[in-house]
Amino acid sequence: MEQGIWKKYEKTVCKPEGERASYHDLYEDLKDSRRSWEIAQSLDECKAQLCGVDLRTTGRVLEAGDIYVYYVLEKEKLIPILYFKIVQVYDDNELMHYIEYNGNSDYYNSIIEIAVQYLPEVIRKLKEIDSEKNQFYIEELESRYYNHQHILELQSKVEYTEEELLFLYKMYNYNFSLERIYKTIVSSKIESRDLVVDFESFSEEGKAKLFLSIHGLLFESPISISSKKVMTLIVENGDLSCLCYASSEILKDKDFIIGLLQVFAECGEFNPMNTTKLNALPECYRTDPEILSLILYYGGDLVVSEWLAKSPEEKLKSPEFVYPLLEAFIRGKIRDGKPCCDASNLLRLLPNEILNDIENHIMFGPEQNPQKGLWSGEDLKQISYQKLLNHRAKVLQYRKEH
């Protein structure tokens, strides 16, 4: 790799006509470079990048920032290879720090695709400027550069260790654009392999890592997970889709399935954005009161409501089935320290005779204070119970009117 130099062009304010500013230097250095960068096309663009653009008059969002251009010497001429721009701007009174590469704020592909070999120079420069502020960008570029170099190291190998295979599978299924040559290398290594054979040959930890890194490849592969440790390791990473590949022996073990759901909850995965993950749970458990109560307690009321809507009417008419679910739902709200609960999705599924008899079946003992929130457990119990009754009244009134 050629040795190069960095040149810094400082952000500034617009100068009167005739006065020299950094944007003049930037344009003069780049105007004959034949680069497609916007800053190489016009003095006005250089001025806009280094001075910022007045949103009130232009409608364009563009913040001022220092620009660093990396040049290499070829035939006694400095050739610009890449550049980055550092911007700091207040957003809702919080100082934000971000970096654009080659005029593109969309991650790092704009420099990785054309100048992988120069990434160490970019990393060194970012560290030199401010290693603390640029830490996120430094770590990302170091990871990307390591990936590319490791792919090259494995190019000539035929036999691989488990860790090397895990790396190649991860790169094959990675969610960012590898440079074309590296894509070709990885594809040639992985597409000739048997995923199932590799999976079965791995250690338990390796099986879990492989599963977590190759979701897109699993759908057409007859993988079967028979190890409870592997299942637990996967769920500890917030992924319940392994239930779709569990052996029949594992799926029959209700106590183990309950334990997996508790692990899933402890990972903080029970929230409205992730409840669809629960659809990996086998159908036979979607009407099991113990499992449904656990899911409701941890906040999965939306998915439970969807399952109950498809369950037999006899289930929803059974006090022994329904009331423990409502109680678990309210207890979960108390546990979260929330002073309200919207039970509409559950209540609208229940027949009138169940709704009318709630007072005689939902009972609580002394409630412990939640770990968070300003309300006491007893306060939350009373408020949540009253909310439940209010929602019941609305459901009954709606049915009466319609």
mmCIF file of C-alpha atoms in Angstrom:
data_model
loop_
_atom_site.group_PDB
_atom_site.id
_atom_site.type_symbol
_atom_site.label_atom_id
_atom_site.label_comp_id
_atom_site.label_asym_id
_atom_site.label_seq_id
_atom_site.Cartn_x
_atom_site.Cartn_y
_atom_site.Cartn_z
ATOM 1 C CA MET A 1 0.000 0.000 0.000
ATOM 2 C CA GLU A 2 1.289 3.431 -0.934
ATOM 3 C CA GLN A 3 2.172 5.783 1.899
ATOM 4 C CA GLY A 4 -0.156 8.728 1.934
ATOM 5 C CA ILE A 5 -0.878 11.946 3.744
ATOM 6 C CA TRP A 6 -3.941 13.451 5.340
ATOM 7 C CA LYS A 7 -5.017 17.018 4.731
ATOM 8 C CA LYS A 8 -7.518 18.718 6.991
ATOM 9 C CA TYR A 9 -9.962 21.353 5.738
ATOM 10 C CA GLU A 10 -11.496 23.112 8.705
ATOM 11 C CA LYS A 11 -15.130 24.047 8.987
ATOM 12 C CA THR A 12 -15.490 27.790 8.752
ATOM 13 C CA VAL A 13 -17.859 30.630 8.019
ATOM 14 C CA CYS A 14 -18.492 32.070 4.597
ATOM 15 C CA LYS A 15 -15.901 34.706 3.670
ATOM 16 C CA PRO A 16 -16.511 37.883 1.645
ATOM 17 C CA GLU A 17 -15.699 37.636 -2.050
ATOM 18 C CA GLY A 18 -11.941 37.533 -2.570
ATOM 19 C CA GLU A 19 -10.978 36.377 0.930
ATOM 20 C CA ARG A 20 -9.277 33.006 1.216
ATOM 21 C CA ALA A 21 -11.010 30.235 3.188
ATOM 22 C CA SER A 22 -10.572 26.498 3.636
ATOM 23 C CA TYR A 23 -13.274 25.722 1.083
ATOM 24 C CA HIS A 24 -11.131 27.421 -1.589
ATOM 25 C CA ASP A 25 -8.245 25.101 -0.716
ATOM 26 C CA LEU A 26 -10.528 22.046 -0.762
ATOM 27 C CA TYR A 27 -11.883 22.844 -4.189
ATOM 28 C CA GLU A 28 -8.472 23.684 -5.661
ATOM 29 C CA ASP A 29 -7.027 20.398 -4.401
ATOM 30 C CA LEU A 30 -9.877 18.293 -5.803
ATOM 31 C CA LYS A 31 -11.166 20.033 -8.922
ATOM 32 C CA ASP A 32 -8.913 18.120 -11.339
ATOM 33 C CA SER A 33 -8.975 14.810 -9.462
ATOM 34 C CA ARG A 34 -11.688 13.207 -11.632
ATOM 35 C CA ARG A 35 -13.397 12.063 -8.472
ATOM 36 C CA SER A 36 -17.178 11.803 -8.525
ATOM 37 C CA TRP A 37 -17.443 13.300 -5.035
ATOM 38 C CA GLU A 38 -19.716 16.331 -4.822
ATOM 39 C CA ILE A 39 -16.963 18.340 -3.143
ATOM 40 C CA ALA A 40 -14.811 17.795 -6.251
ATOM 41 C CA GLN A 41 -17.448 19.294 -8.553
ATOM 42 C CA SER A 42 -17.888 22.885 -7.420
ATOM 43 C CA LEU A 43 -16.664 25.577 -5.063
ATOM 44 C CA ASP A 44 -20.239 26.086 -3.876
ATOM 45 C CA GLU A 45 -20.455 22.477 -2.697
ATOM 46 C CA CYS A 46 -17.150 22.785 -0.823
ATOM 47 C CA LYS A 47 -18.462 25.952 0.798
ATOM 48 C CA ALA A 48 -21.723 24.244 1.757
ATOM 49 C CA GLN A 49 -19.896 21.273 3.309
ATOM 50 C CA LEU A 50 -17.466 23.342 5.366
ATOM 51 C CA CYS A 51 -19.780 26.213 6.269
ATOM 52 C CA GLY A 52 -23.133 24.420 6.454
ATOM 53 C CA VAL A 53 -26.335 25.402 4.685
ATOM 54 C CA ASP A 54 -28.979 27.754 6.055
ATOM 55 C CA LEU A 55 -32.076 25.573 6.244
ATOM 56 C CA ARG A 56 -34.353 28.623 6.405
ATOM 57 C CA THR A 57 -33.395 29.749 2.922
ATOM 58 C CA THR A 58 -32.536 26.517 1.122
ATOM 59 C CA GLY A 59 -34.614 23.768 2.703
ATOM 60 C CA ARG A 60 -31.492 21.578 2.630
ATOM 61 C CA VAL A 61 -30.204 19.942 5.801
ATOM 62 C CA LEU A 62 -26.411 20.165 5.762
ATOM 63 C CA GLU A 63 -24.245 20.758 8.803
ATOM 64 C CA ALA A 64 -20.757 22.247 8.779
ATOM 65 C CA GLY A 65 -17.875 19.953 9.695
ATOM 66 C CA ASP A 66 -14.148 19.382 9.293
ATOM 67 C CA ILE A 67 -13.188 17.360 6.215
ATOM 68 C CA TYR A 68 -10.141 15.067 6.094
ATOM 69 C CA VAL A 69 -8.905 13.890 2.687
ATOM 70 C CA TYR A 70 -6.363 11.077 2.273
ATOM 71 C CA TYR A 71 -3.921 11.452 -0.639
ATOM 72 C CA VAL A 72 -1.279 9.104 -2.056
ATOM 73 C CA LEU A 73 1.625 10.181 -4.240
ATOM 74 C CA GLU A 74 1.574 8.803 -7.781
ATOM 75 C CA LYS A 75 4.037 10.069 -10.379
ATOM 76 C CA GLU A 76 4.837 13.081 -8.213
ATOM 77 C CA LYS A 77 1.156 14.000 -7.975
ATOM 78 C CA LEU A 78 -1.131 13.727 -4.938
ATOM 79 C CA ILE A 79 -4.154 11.561 -5.751
ATOM 80 C CA PRO A 80 -7.182 11.753 -3.400
ATOM 81 C CA ILE A 81 -8.276 8.271 -2.327
ATOM 82 C CA LEU A 82 -11.005 8.808 0.279
ATOM 83 C CA TYR A 83 -12.315 11.344 2.742
ATOM 84 C CA PHE A 84 -14.446 11.643 5.820
ATOM 85 C CA LYS A 85 -16.293 14.509 7.438
ATOM 86 C CA ILE A 86 -16.848 14.904 11.169
ATOM 87 C CA VAL A 87 -20.000 16.694 12.258
ATOM 88 C CA GLN A 88 -21.130 17.720 15.731
ATOM 89 C CA VAL A 89 -24.589 19.190 16.089
ATOM 90 C CA TYR A 90 -27.081 19.754 18.884
ATOM 91 C CA ASP A 91 -30.292 17.758 18.581
ATOM 92 C CA ASP A 92 -32.882 18.388 21.323
ATOM 93 C CA ASN A 93 -30.107 19.973 23.388
ATOM 94 C CA GLU A 94 -27.957 16.837 23.073
ATOM 95 C CA LEU A 95 -24.615 17.095 21.284
ATOM 96 C CA MET A 96 -24.539 14.475 18.515
ATOM 97 C CA HIS A 97 -21.305 13.266 16.921
ATOM 98 C CA TYR A 98 -21.239 11.502 13.576
ATOM 99 C CA ILE A 99 -19.007 10.814 10.605
ATOM 100 C CA GLU A 100 -19.717 10.669 6.877
ATOM 101 C CA TYR A 101 -17.475 8.737 4.510
ATOM 102 C CA ASN A 102 -17.009 9.878 0.917
ATOM 103 C CA GLY A 103 -20.090 12.059 1.272
ATOM 104 C CA ASN A 104 -22.297 9.190 2.418
ATOM 105 C CA SER A 105 -23.695 8.812 5.946
ATOM 106 C CA ASP A 106 -24.973 5.296 5.144
ATOM 107 C CA TYR A 107 -22.453 3.365 7.221
ATOM 108 C CA TYR A 108 -19.081 2.404 5.723
ATOM 109 C CA ASN A 109 -19.703 0.750 2.398
ATOM 110 C CA SER A 110 -18.789 3.898 0.495
ATOM 111 C CA ILE A 111 -15.148 3.474 1.506
ATOM 112 C CA ILE A 112 -14.994 -0.282 2.103
ATOM 113 C CA GLU A 113 -15.942 -1.101 -1.476
ATOM 114 C CA ILE A 114 -13.197 1.017 -3.044
ATOM 115 C CA ALA A 115 -10.442 1.280 -0.436
ATOM 116 C CA VAL A 116 -10.385 -1.640 1.996
ATOM 117 C CA GLN A 117 -6.603 -1.547 2.163
ATOM 118 C CA TYR A 118 -6.694 2.017 3.445
ATOM 119 C CA LEU A 119 -8.948 1.335 6.438
ATOM 120 C CA PRO A 120 -5.973 1.163 8.864
ATOM 121 C CA GLU A 121 -5.108 4.727 7.796
ATOM 122 C CA VAL A 122 -8.663 5.876 8.513
ATOM 123 C CA ILE A 123 -8.642 4.112 11.902
ATOM 124 C CA ARG A 124 -5.302 5.672 12.860
ATOM 125 C CA LYS A 125 -6.525 9.114 11.875
ATOM 126 C CA LEU A 126 -9.760 8.796 13.845
ATOM 127 C CA LYS A 127 -7.766 7.749 16.911
ATOM 128 C CA GLU A 128 -5.416 10.672 16.446
ATOM 129 C CA ILE A 129 -8.282 13.178 16.177
ATOM 130 C CA ASP A 130 -10.231 11.962 19.213
ATOM 131 C CA SER A 131 -10.214 8.276 20.136
ATOM 132 C CA GLU A 132 -12.967 8.728 22.736
ATOM 133 C CA LYS A 133 -15.483 10.591 20.588
ATOM 134 C CA ASN A 134 -14.755 8.397 17.573
ATOM 135 C CA GLN A 135 -14.794 5.120 19.510
ATOM 136 C CA PHE A 136 -17.928 3.741 17.866
ATOM 137 C CA TYR A 137 -16.600 4.389 14.360
ATOM 138 C CA ILE A 138 -13.136 3.069 15.214
ATOM 139 C CA GLU A 139 -14.525 -0.208 16.568
ATOM 140 C CA GLU A 140 -16.789 -0.688 13.557
ATOM 141 C CA LEU A 141 -13.982 -0.098 11.063
ATOM 142 C CA GLU A 142 -11.600 -2.362 12.985
ATOM 143 C CA SER A 143 -14.209 -5.128 12.898
ATOM 144 C CA ARG A 144 -14.801 -4.682 9.176
ATOM 145 C CA TYR A 145 -11.100 -4.644 8.383
ATOM 146 C CA TYR A 146 -10.508 -7.770 10.494
ATOM 147 C CA ASN A 147 -13.311 -9.576 8.647
ATOM 148 C CA HIS A 148 -11.822 -8.808 5.252
ATOM 149 C CA GLN A 149 -8.307 -9.784 6.273
ATOM 150 C CA HIS A 150 -9.478 -13.025 7.891
ATOM 151 C CA ILE A 151 -11.363 -13.980 4.740
ATOM 152 C CA LEU A 152 -8.144 -13.609 2.758
ATOM 153 C CA GLU A 153 -6.270 -15.742 5.297
ATOM 154 C CA LEU A 154 -8.809 -18.548 4.885
ATOM 155 C CA GLN A 155 -8.869 -18.370 1.103
ATOM 156 C CA SER A 156 -6.270 -21.090 0.566
ATOM 157 C CA LYS A 157 -7.390 -23.407 3.375
ATOM 158 C CA VAL A 158 -9.300 -26.637 2.816
ATOM 159 C CA GLU A 159 -9.781 -27.883 6.364
ATOM 160 C CA TYR A 160 -11.207 -25.497 8.969
ATOM 161 C CA THR A 161 -11.531 -25.308 12.706
ATOM 162 C CA GLU A 162 -14.973 -24.852 14.211
ATOM 163 C CA GLU A 163 -14.287 -21.158 14.868
ATOM 164 C CA GLU A 164 -13.150 -20.632 11.276
ATOM 165 C CA LEU A 165 -16.291 -22.277 9.927
ATOM 166 C CA LEU A 166 -18.449 -20.197 12.236
ATOM 167 C CA PHE A 167 -16.741 -17.087 10.895
ATOM 168 C CA LEU A 168 -17.292 -18.099 7.254
ATOM 169 C CA TYR A 169 -20.979 -18.893 7.862
ATOM 170 C CA LYS A 170 -21.425 -15.566 9.608
ATOM 171 C CA MET A 171 -19.801 -13.699 6.713
ATOM 172 C CA TYR A 172 -21.924 -15.615 4.205
ATOM 173 C CA ASN A 173 -25.067 -14.482 5.939
ATOM 174 C CA TYR A 174 -23.780 -11.049 6.987
ATOM 175 C CA ASN A 175 -26.049 -8.028 6.606
ATOM 176 C CA PHE A 176 -23.590 -5.606 5.039
ATOM 177 C CA SER A 177 -22.062 -5.516 1.598
ATOM 178 C CA LEU A 178 -18.698 -7.242 1.328
ATOM 179 C CA GLU A 179 -16.448 -6.186 -1.487
ATOM 180 C CA ARG A 180 -17.117 -8.384 -4.503
ATOM 181 C CA ILE A 181 -13.897 -10.414 -4.286
ATOM 182 C CA TYR A 182 -14.585 -11.289 -0.653
ATOM 183 C CA LYS A 183 -18.175 -12.290 -1.414
ATOM 184 C CA THR A 184 -16.849 -14.657 -4.068
ATOM 185 C CA ILE A 185 -14.357 -16.245 -1.677
ATOM 186 C CA VAL A 186 -16.909 -16.783 1.091
ATOM 187 C CA SER A 187 -19.583 -18.103 -1.279
ATOM 188 C CA SER A 188 -17.182 -20.623 -2.803
ATOM 189 C CA LYS A 189 -16.308 -21.914 0.661
ATOM 190 C CA ILE A 190 -19.820 -22.203 2.086
ATOM 191 C CA GLU A 191 -22.023 -23.198 -0.853
ATOM 192 C CA SER A 192 -20.139 -26.472 -1.281
ATOM 193 C CA ARG A 193 -20.681 -27.475 2.338
ATOM 194 C CA ASP A 194 -23.495 -29.406 4.021
ATOM 195 C CA LEU A 195 -24.983 -27.165 6.702
ATOM 196 C CA VAL A 196 -26.597 -30.057 8.583
ATOM 197 C CA VAL A 197 -23.357 -32.043 8.715
ATOM 198 C CA ASP A 198 -21.446 -29.001 9.966
ATOM 199 C CA PHE A 199 -24.117 -28.270 12.554
ATOM 200 C CA GLU A 200 -24.043 -31.812 13.925
ATOM 201 C CA SER A 201 -20.239 -31.781 14.146
ATOM 202 C CA PHE A 202 -20.061 -28.609 16.245
ATOM 203 C CA SER A 203 -19.844 -28.334 20.019
ATOM 204 C CA GLU A 204 -22.978 -27.240 21.886
ATOM 205 C CA GLU A 205 -21.693 -23.668 22.072
ATOM 206 C CA GLY A 206 -20.813 -23.837 18.374
ATOM 207 C CA LYS A 207 -24.263 -25.101 17.443
ATOM 208 C CA ALA A 208 -25.841 -22.143 19.268
ATOM 209 C CA LYS A 209 -23.503 -19.643 17.581
ATOM 210 C CA LEU A 210 -24.119 -21.194 14.163
ATOM 211 C CA PHE A 211 -27.886 -21.077 14.624
ATOM 212 C CA LEU A 212 -27.795 -17.425 15.699
ATOM 213 C CA SER A 213 -25.735 -16.380 12.685
ATOM 214 C CA ILE A 214 -27.488 -18.167 9.808
ATOM 215 C CA HIS A 215 -31.240 -17.516 10.102
ATOM 216 C CA GLY A 216 -31.664 -17.057 6.361
ATOM 217 C CA LEU A 217 -30.111 -20.444 5.623
ATOM 218 C CA LEU A 218 -32.154 -22.486 8.083
ATOM 219 C CA PHE A 219 -35.533 -22.525 6.396
ATOM 220 C CA GLU A 220 -34.600 -25.176 3.839
ATOM 221 C CA SER A 221 -32.313 -27.166 6.137
ATOM 222 C CA PRO A 222 -33.629 -30.150 8.164
ATOM 223 C CA ILE A 223 -31.753 -29.168 11.316
ATOM 224 C CA SER A 224 -32.961 -30.759 14.538
ATOM 225 C CA ILE A 225 -31.906 -29.452 17.956
ATOM 226 C CA SER A 226 -31.973 -32.174 20.587
ATOM 227 C CA SER A 227 -29.763 -30.507 23.213
ATOM 228 C CA LYS A 228 -31.448 -28.481 25.931
ATOM 229 C CA LYS A 229 -28.214 -26.594 26.525
ATOM 230 C CA VAL A 230 -28.115 -25.496 22.887
ATOM 231 C CA MET A 231 -31.731 -24.359 23.099
ATOM 232 C CA THR A 232 -31.035 -22.392 26.270
ATOM 233 C CA LEU A 233 -27.918 -20.734 24.819
ATOM 234 C CA ILE A 234 -29.923 -19.588 21.791
ATOM 235 C CA VAL A 235 -32.838 -18.246 23.841
ATOM 236 C CA GLU A 236 -30.417 -16.411 26.126
ATOM 237 C CA ASN A 237 -29.618 -14.346 23.042
ATOM 238 C CA GLY A 238 -33.277 -13.378 22.638
ATOM 239 C CA ASP A 239 -34.138 -15.868 19.888
ATOM 240 C CA LEU A 240 -37.118 -18.214 20.290
ATOM 241 C CA SER A 241 -37.163 -19.395 16.680
ATOM 242 C CA CYS A 242 -35.101 -22.409 17.769
ATOM 243 C CA LEU A 243 -38.406 -23.908 18.958
ATOM 244 C CA CYS A 244 -39.232 -24.491 15.294
ATOM 245 C CA TYR A 245 -36.210 -26.820 15.067
ATOM 246 C CA ALA A 246 -36.473 -28.519 18.459
ATOM 247 C CA SER A 247 -36.724 -32.289 18.638
ATOM 248 C CA SER A 248 -40.043 -33.858 19.595
ATOM 249 C CA GLU A 249 -38.543 -34.920 22.946
ATOM 250 C CA ILE A 250 -37.755 -31.314 23.827
ATOM 251 C CA LEU A 251 -41.148 -30.038 22.695
ATOM 252 C CA LYS A 252 -42.922 -32.593 24.893
ATOM 253 C CA ASP A 253 -41.118 -31.318 27.993
ATOM 254 C CA LYS A 254 -43.495 -28.638 29.230
ATOM 255 C CA ASP A 255 -41.371 -27.737 32.262
ATOM 256 C CA PHE A 256 -38.385 -27.095 29.991
ATOM 257 C CA ILE A 257 -40.497 -24.956 27.635
ATOM 258 C CA ILE A 258 -41.664 -22.885 30.613
ATOM 259 C CA GLY A 259 -38.035 -22.485 31.653
ATOM 260 C CA LEU A 260 -37.125 -21.254 28.160
ATOM 261 C CA LEU A 261 -39.910 -18.674 28.280
ATOM 262 C CA GLN A 262 -38.618 -17.432 31.620
ATOM 263 C CA VAL A 263 -35.112 -17.127 30.155
ATOM 264 C CA PHE A 264 -36.620 -15.227 27.237
ATOM 265 C CA ALA A 265 -38.394 -12.897 29.672
ATOM 266 C CA GLU A 266 -35.218 -12.324 31.697
ATOM 267 C CA CYS A 267 -33.527 -11.158 28.489
ATOM 268 C CA GLY A 268 -36.073 -8.338 28.351
ATOM 269 C CA GLU A 269 -37.599 -9.666 25.144
ATOM 270 C CA PHE A 270 -41.254 -9.478 26.241
ATOM 271 C CA ASN A 271 -42.351 -6.180 24.732
ATOM 272 C CA PRO A 272 -44.865 -5.132 22.032
ATOM 273 C CA MET A 273 -42.110 -5.083 19.381
ATOM 274 C CA ASN A 274 -41.058 -8.685 20.002
ATOM 275 C CA THR A 275 -44.263 -10.575 20.769
ATOM 276 C CA THR A 276 -44.297 -12.073 17.258
ATOM 277 C CA LYS A 277 -41.270 -14.125 18.333
ATOM 278 C CA LEU A 278 -43.630 -16.033 20.599
ATOM 279 C CA ASN A 279 -45.331 -17.489 17.532
ATOM 280 C CA ALA A 280 -42.531 -20.056 17.458
ATOM 281 C CA LEU A 281 -44.252 -21.665 20.442
ATOM 282 C CA PRO A 282 -45.918 -24.947 19.348
ATOM 283 C CA GLU A 283 -49.682 -24.905 18.881
ATOM 284 C CA CYS A 284 -50.207 -27.390 21.706
ATOM 285 C CA TYR A 285 -49.041 -24.793 24.243
ATOM 286 C CA ARG A 286 -51.084 -21.858 22.971
ATOM 287 C CA THR A 287 -54.070 -22.814 25.108
ATOM 288 C CA ASP A 288 -52.129 -24.118 28.105
ATOM 289 C CA PRO A 289 -53.197 -21.939 31.064
ATOM 290 C CA GLU A 290 -49.855 -22.179 32.883
ATOM 291 C CA ILE A 291 -47.884 -21.052 29.843
ATOM 292 C CA LEU A 292 -50.418 -18.385 28.883
ATOM 293 C CA SER A 293 -50.358 -17.003 32.436
ATOM 294 C CA LEU A 294 -46.562 -16.767 32.314
ATOM 295 C CA ILE A 295 -46.662 -14.914 28.973
ATOM 296 C CA LEU A 296 -49.366 -12.543 30.210
ATOM 297 C CA TYR A 297 -47.413 -11.871 33.403
ATOM 298 C CA TYR A 298 -44.420 -10.760 31.356
ATOM 299 C CA GLY A 299 -46.423 -8.554 28.994
ATOM 300 C CA GLY A 300 -47.307 -10.731 26.019
ATOM 301 C CA ASP A 301 -51.033 -9.916 26.072
ATOM 302 C CA LEU A 302 -51.268 -9.053 22.364
ATOM 303 C CA VAL A 303 -50.045 -12.421 21.125
ATOM 304 C CA VAL A 304 -52.076 -14.293 23.776
ATOM 305 C CA SER A 305 -55.200 -12.432 22.625
ATOM 306 C CA GLU A 306 -54.487 -13.537 19.046
ATOM 307 C CA TRP A 307 -54.139 -17.157 20.136
ATOM 308 C CA LEU A 308 -57.270 -17.099 22.302
ATOM 309 C CA ALA A 309 -59.288 -15.665 19.429
ATOM 310 C CA LYS A 310 -58.603 -18.942 17.599
ATOM 311 C CA SER A 311 -59.173 -21.223 20.587
ATOM 312 C CA PRO A 312 -62.364 -23.287 21.163
ATOM 313 C CA GLU A 313 -65.288 -21.342 22.636
ATOM 314 C CA GLU A 314 -65.507 -23.841 25.467
ATOM 315 C CA LYS A 315 -62.122 -22.645 26.753
ATOM 316 C CA LEU A 316 -63.248 -19.021 26.936
ATOM 317 C CA LYS A 317 -66.418 -20.013 28.782
ATOM 318 C CA SER A 318 -64.485 -21.833 31.488
ATOM 319 C CA PRO A 319 -63.938 -19.808 34.708
ATOM 320 C CA GLU A 320 -61.080 -22.125 35.692
ATOM 321 C CA PHE A 321 -59.307 -21.253 32.433
ATOM 322 C CA VAL A 322 -60.069 -17.539 32.044
ATOM 323 C CA TYR A 323 -59.821 -15.931 35.478
ATOM 324 C CA PRO A 324 -56.235 -17.055 36.250
ATOM 325 C CA LEU A 325 -55.207 -15.476 32.941
ATOM 326 C CA LEU A 326 -56.742 -12.117 33.853
ATOM 327 C CA GLU A 327 -55.148 -12.270 37.284
ATOM 328 C CA ALA A 328 -51.711 -13.005 35.761
ATOM 329 C CA PHE A 329 -52.175 -10.083 33.372
ATOM 330 C CA ILE A 330 -52.901 -7.634 36.214
ATOM 331 C CA ARG A 331 -50.084 -9.002 38.367
ATOM 332 C CA GLY A 332 -47.723 -8.407 35.496
ATOM 333 C CA LYS A 333 -48.757 -4.762 35.307
ATOM 334 C CA ILE A 334 -48.233 -4.410 39.058
ATOM 335 C CA ARG A 335 -44.806 -6.009 38.702
ATOM 336 C CA ASP A 336 -43.860 -3.474 36.010
ATOM 337 C CA GLY A 337 -44.943 -0.577 38.228
ATOM 338 C CA LYS A 338 -47.580 0.558 35.743
ATOM 339 C CA PRO A 339 -50.649 2.311 37.187
ATOM 340 C CA CYS A 340 -53.007 1.153 34.451
ATOM 341 C CA CYS A 341 -53.783 -1.827 32.261
ATOM 342 C CA ASP A 342 -55.648 -1.982 28.979
ATOM 343 C CA ALA A 343 -57.359 -5.356 29.009
ATOM 344 C CA SER A 344 -59.646 -4.662 26.053
ATOM 345 C CA ASN A 345 -57.987 -7.215 23.764
ATOM 346 C CA LEU A 346 -58.606 -9.965 26.309
ATOM 347 C CA LEU A 347 -62.031 -8.942 27.576
ATOM 348 C CA ARG A 348 -63.639 -8.655 24.160
ATOM 349 C CA LEU A 349 -63.033 -12.378 23.644
ATOM 350 C CA LEU A 350 -64.965 -13.437 26.731
ATOM 351 C CA PRO A 351 -68.705 -14.205 26.976
ATOM 352 C CA ASN A 352 -70.965 -11.983 29.111
ATOM 353 C CA GLU A 353 -71.412 -14.546 31.860
ATOM 354 C CA ILE A 354 -67.635 -14.576 32.442
ATOM 355 C CA LEU A 355 -67.401 -10.784 32.359
ATOM 356 C CA ASN A 356 -70.294 -10.317 34.767
ATOM 357 C CA ASP A 357 -68.721 -12.555 37.389
ATOM 358 C CA ILE A 358 -65.207 -11.092 37.481
ATOM 359 C CA GLU A 359 -65.632 -9.643 40.999
ATOM 360 C CA ASN A 360 -66.122 -13.107 42.471
ATOM 361 C CA HIS A 361 -63.020 -14.628 40.910
ATOM 362 C CA ILE A 362 -60.189 -12.074 40.607
ATOM 363 C CA MET A 363 -58.592 -11.951 44.026
ATOM 364 C CA PHE A 364 -55.252 -10.665 45.291
ATOM 365 C CA GLY A 365 -53.315 -10.863 48.506
ATOM 366 C CA PRO A 366 -50.963 -8.134 49.790
ATOM 367 C CA GLU A 367 -48.951 -6.884 46.839
ATOM 368 C CA GLN A 368 -45.224 -6.257 47.038
ATOM 369 C CA ASN A 369 -43.991 -2.894 45.858
ATOM 370 C CA PRO A 370 -42.685 -2.992 42.273
ATOM 371 C CA GLN A 371 -38.988 -2.481 41.605
ATOM 372 C CA LYS A 372 -39.689 0.675 39.639
ATOM 373 C CA GLY A 373 -42.307 3.403 39.580
ATOM 374 C CA LEU A 374 -43.762 5.750 42.191
ATOM 375 C CA TRP A 375 -46.834 3.680 43.035
ATOM 376 C CA SER A 376 -47.025 1.091 45.788
ATOM 377 C CA GLY A 377 -48.081 -2.455 45.006
ATOM 378 C CA GLU A 378 -51.377 -1.987 46.869
ATOM 379 C CA ASP A 379 -52.138 1.212 44.962
ATOM 380 C CA LEU A 380 -51.402 -0.495 41.669
ATOM 381 C CA LYS A 381 -53.589 -3.439 42.604
ATOM 382 C CA GLN A 382 -56.592 -1.215 43.257
ATOM 383 C CA ILE A 383 -56.013 0.955 40.180
ATOM 384 C CA SER A 384 -55.432 -1.996 37.849
ATOM 385 C CA TYR A 385 -58.458 -3.853 39.178
ATOM 386 C CA GLN A 386 -60.645 -0.798 38.668
ATOM 387 C CA LYS A 387 -59.288 -0.357 35.160
ATOM 388 C CA LEU A 388 -60.219 -3.951 34.430
ATOM 389 C CA LEU A 389 -63.784 -3.313 35.584
ATOM 390 C CA ASN A 390 -63.994 -0.111 33.540
ATOM 391 C CA HIS A 391 -62.908 -1.927 30.400
ATOM 392 C CA ARG A 392 -65.399 -4.674 31.140
ATOM 393 C CA ALA A 393 -68.185 -2.070 31.354
ATOM 394 C CA LYS A 394 -67.194 -0.658 27.970
ATOM 395 C CA VAL A 395 -67.229 -4.104 26.351
ATOM 396 C CA LEU A 396 -70.640 -4.922 27.813
ATOM 397 C CA GLN A 397 -72.058 -1.532 26.810
ATOM 398 C CA TYR A 398 -70.773 -1.941 23.256
ATOM 399 C CA ARG A 399 -72.400 -5.364 22.984
ATOM 400 C CA LYS A 400 -75.662 -4.000 24.316
ATOM 401 C CA GLU A 401 -75.704 -1.214 21.757
ATOM 402 C CA HIS A 402 -74.776 -3.426 18.839
#
